[in-house]
Amino acid sequence: EIVMTQSPATLSVSPGERVIFSCRASHGVNNNLAWYQQKFGQAPRLLLSGVSTRATGVPARFSGSGSGTEFTLTISSLQSEDFAVYYCQQYNNWPRTFGQGTKLEIK
Amino acid sequence: EVHLAASGGDLAQPGGSLRLSCAASGFTFSSYAMSWVRQAPGRGLQWVSSISGSGGSRYNADSVTGRFTISRDNSKNTLYLQMNSLRAEDTALYYCAKYGDPYGYYHFDYWGQGTLVTVSS
């Protein structure tokens, strides 16, 4: 099983600032990496697939990069609606696995 | 517009059974693999099971193999999860999710609202 490790567990950031989330895979996943956003009480929402392809309706301030085992999600300028939990997920191997999530809090 | 409506969650006793359903609309259901993903209270996301568009291929997490069975009825645009031999650790919100590409098992592009399963005596 590929273990996905996200760091840090919590980020405290002010609106308008730039934030970077980290996701590491225990084995290479090629470009088969997605990011999801989950707000409190809601289902997850797809942000990025294939490392860097934004889903329909996702603002350009969200971007992704990385390859192999190291990946990042960047929000260029935080908006109030971005405070949520963010998960990475690999779909290169079975079982599909998610990181444990990074909670983005208002500073 | 894609819509996934999960139902069937309930309180069940350890060792008991439940069947979850997910009614899908807004896309060609039979062309897309589907999945169940769960989230224990206050915890992260855990993939449970996936099924191909035709229903001919299925994949399960080790933790549910032999206990849970995923299936689908393409004539009814509905996904199912038969859950047997339930354990306390199966307590979670269960989401149905649609895979993002026809005939593939890639990212999940749409998620239902979830249905809550609680296993307790």
XYZ file of C-alpha atoms in Angstrom:
228
model
C 0.000 0.000 0.000
C 1.237 3.480 -0.848
C 1.207 5.674 2.236
C 0.484 9.349 1.651
C 1.911 11.720 4.251
C 0.800 15.338 4.454
C 2.535 18.050 6.370
C 1.952 19.956 8.463
C -1.229 18.742 10.167
C -2.405 22.319 10.669
C -1.520 25.611 9.025
C -2.482 28.986 10.492
C -2.410 31.660 7.818
C -3.858 35.138 7.327
C -6.124 36.052 4.399
C -4.141 37.339 1.448
C -1.067 35.280 2.258
C 0.393 32.458 0.182
C 0.246 28.924 1.538
C 1.897 25.707 0.457
C 0.702 22.223 1.371
C 3.033 19.244 1.170
C 2.205 15.645 0.253
C 4.696 12.794 0.125
C 4.089 9.299 -1.245
C 5.922 6.258 0.100
C 6.445 5.070 -3.473
C 6.303 6.833 -6.808
C 2.825 7.561 -8.118
C 3.806 9.067 -11.458
C 1.398 11.980 -12.023
C -1.588 10.158 -10.574
C -2.165 12.595 -7.735
C -5.257 14.604 -6.832
C -6.052 17.267 -4.244
C -9.416 17.738 -2.545
C -10.859 20.453 -0.342
C -13.319 19.609 2.419
C -15.174 22.290 4.336
C -16.817 21.520 7.639
C -19.961 19.436 7.211
C -19.516 19.097 3.449
C -18.385 16.412 1.054
C -14.894 16.695 -0.425
C -14.512 18.755 -3.575
C -11.975 17.982 -6.300
C -9.439 20.770 -6.765
C -6.666 19.294 -8.895
C -6.029 16.054 -10.752
C -2.965 14.821 -12.570
C -0.889 16.887 -10.093
C -1.767 20.256 -11.625
C -4.973 20.216 -13.700
C -7.613 22.370 -12.054
C -11.137 20.968 -11.874
C -14.020 22.888 -13.395
C -14.698 26.074 -11.491
C -11.564 25.979 -9.345
C -9.968 29.444 -9.161
C -6.553 30.066 -10.677
C -5.096 30.852 -7.248
C -4.939 27.066 -6.694
C -1.975 25.369 -8.334
C -0.167 22.073 -7.987
C 3.295 20.774 -8.721
C 5.600 17.866 -8.095
C 6.392 14.433 -9.437
C 7.244 10.938 -8.296
C 6.861 11.082 -4.532
C 6.836 14.798 -3.625
C 3.905 17.078 -4.370
C 2.674 20.505 -3.349
C -0.561 22.439 -3.492
C -0.223 26.211 -3.465
C -2.864 28.839 -2.822
C -1.400 32.100 -4.041
C -3.536 34.519 -2.036
C -5.832 33.093 0.601
C -9.493 34.005 0.528
C -11.859 33.543 3.456
C -13.642 30.696 1.664
C -10.399 28.683 1.417
C -10.238 27.763 5.077
C -10.873 24.023 5.093
C -9.103 20.669 5.247
C -7.054 19.634 2.220
C -6.340 16.035 1.231
C -4.046 14.531 -1.359
C -4.862 11.175 -2.945
C -2.934 8.802 -5.170
C -4.657 6.795 -7.882
C -1.610 5.043 -9.277
C -2.022 1.860 -7.249
C -4.647 -0.168 -5.428
C -5.715 0.484 -2.767
C -6.417 4.127 -3.478
C -5.017 6.080 -0.542
C -5.420 9.541 0.905
C -3.170 11.642 3.050
C -4.377 12.361 6.564
C -5.213 15.938 5.623
C -3.926 19.404 6.434
C -6.279 21.774 8.219
C -6.009 25.383 7.095
C -6.979 27.766 9.883
C -7.423 31.508 10.029
C -4.540 33.206 11.834
C -25.687 18.598 -13.412
C -24.196 15.573 -11.670
C -26.010 14.540 -8.524
C -25.225 11.669 -6.173
C -27.632 10.912 -3.349
C -26.507 8.333 -0.803
C -28.941 6.690 1.577
C -29.350 3.652 3.795
C -27.125 4.630 6.682
C -28.431 3.668 10.109
C -27.539 2.357 13.551
C -26.547 -1.307 13.364
C -25.343 -3.823 15.916
C -21.906 -5.402 15.701
C -22.180 -8.383 13.389
C -25.192 -6.892 11.666
C -25.808 -5.841 8.086
C -26.786 -2.741 6.150
C -27.181 -1.903 2.476
C -26.264 1.534 1.261
C -27.588 2.988 -1.983
C -26.448 5.885 -4.129
C -28.793 7.271 -6.760
C -26.930 8.970 -9.591
C -28.109 11.467 -12.181
C -26.730 13.988 -14.645
C -24.278 11.709 -16.454
C -24.127 8.423 -18.346
C -23.942 6.199 -15.286
C -22.843 3.021 -17.050
C -19.788 4.739 -18.541
C -18.176 5.572 -15.230
C -16.611 3.536 -12.486
C -17.923 4.419 -9.040
C -16.633 4.130 -5.536
C -17.451 4.282 -1.852
C -15.198 6.340 0.413
C -15.740 6.640 4.158
C -14.803 9.078 6.870
C -14.860 8.115 10.526
C -15.935 10.892 12.907
C -13.207 13.522 13.100
C -10.918 11.498 10.852
C -9.659 11.543 7.279
C -10.872 9.901 4.094
C -10.556 6.169 3.501
C -11.276 4.482 0.172
C -13.531 1.440 0.646
C -14.499 -0.094 -2.673
C -14.737 0.586 -6.423
C -16.630 -0.950 -9.323
C -16.278 -0.601 -13.066
C -18.977 0.916 -15.245
C -20.191 -2.485 -16.375
C -19.946 -3.947 -12.898
C -17.569 -6.623 -14.087
C -14.553 -5.451 -12.081
C -14.465 -4.710 -8.380
C -11.778 -3.604 -5.955
C -11.934 -3.562 -2.155
C -9.857 -2.293 0.704
C -8.369 -5.131 2.745
C -10.304 -3.956 5.800
C -13.644 -4.739 4.149
C -12.781 -7.669 1.874
C -15.058 -10.603 2.582
C -17.551 -8.419 4.447
C -18.595 -5.631 2.050
C -19.797 -6.073 -1.543
C -20.094 -3.247 -4.030
C -22.579 -3.578 -6.875
C -24.543 -1.456 -9.296
C -27.744 -1.506 -11.299
C -27.174 0.501 -14.458
C -30.856 0.281 -15.393
C -31.639 2.199 -12.198
C -28.535 4.421 -12.159
C -27.855 3.205 -8.651
C -24.743 2.105 -6.775
C -24.911 -0.168 -3.736
C -22.753 -1.284 -0.849
C -23.832 -4.413 1.009
C -22.198 -4.317 4.415
C -22.125 -7.551 6.459
C -20.397 -8.542 9.690
C -20.259 -4.916 10.746
C -17.691 -3.812 13.292
C -17.430 -0.751 15.500
C -14.560 0.480 13.331
C -16.930 0.637 10.332
C -18.677 3.590 11.966
C -18.306 6.431 9.485
C -19.944 8.743 7.014
C -20.027 6.846 3.730
C -19.686 8.856 0.526
C -20.383 7.609 -2.949
C -18.024 9.120 -5.483
C -17.816 9.186 -9.264
C -14.572 8.629 -11.062
C -13.575 11.511 -13.279
C -12.882 9.783 -16.577
C -14.988 7.350 -18.599
C -13.891 3.749 -18.128
C -11.018 4.777 -15.809
C -10.236 4.715 -12.106
C -8.574 8.064 -11.649
C -9.571 10.966 -9.453
C -13.046 11.442 -7.966
C -14.738 14.409 -9.593
C -18.100 14.312 -7.813
C -19.088 13.191 -4.339
C -22.465 12.586 -2.771
C -23.430 14.131 0.549
C -22.756 10.977 2.571
C -24.846 8.620 4.667
C -23.977 7.861 8.288
C -23.384 4.319 9.486
C -23.074 3.778 13.230
C -22.150 0.357 14.558
C -22.850 0.010 18.247
C -24.610 -2.266 20.684
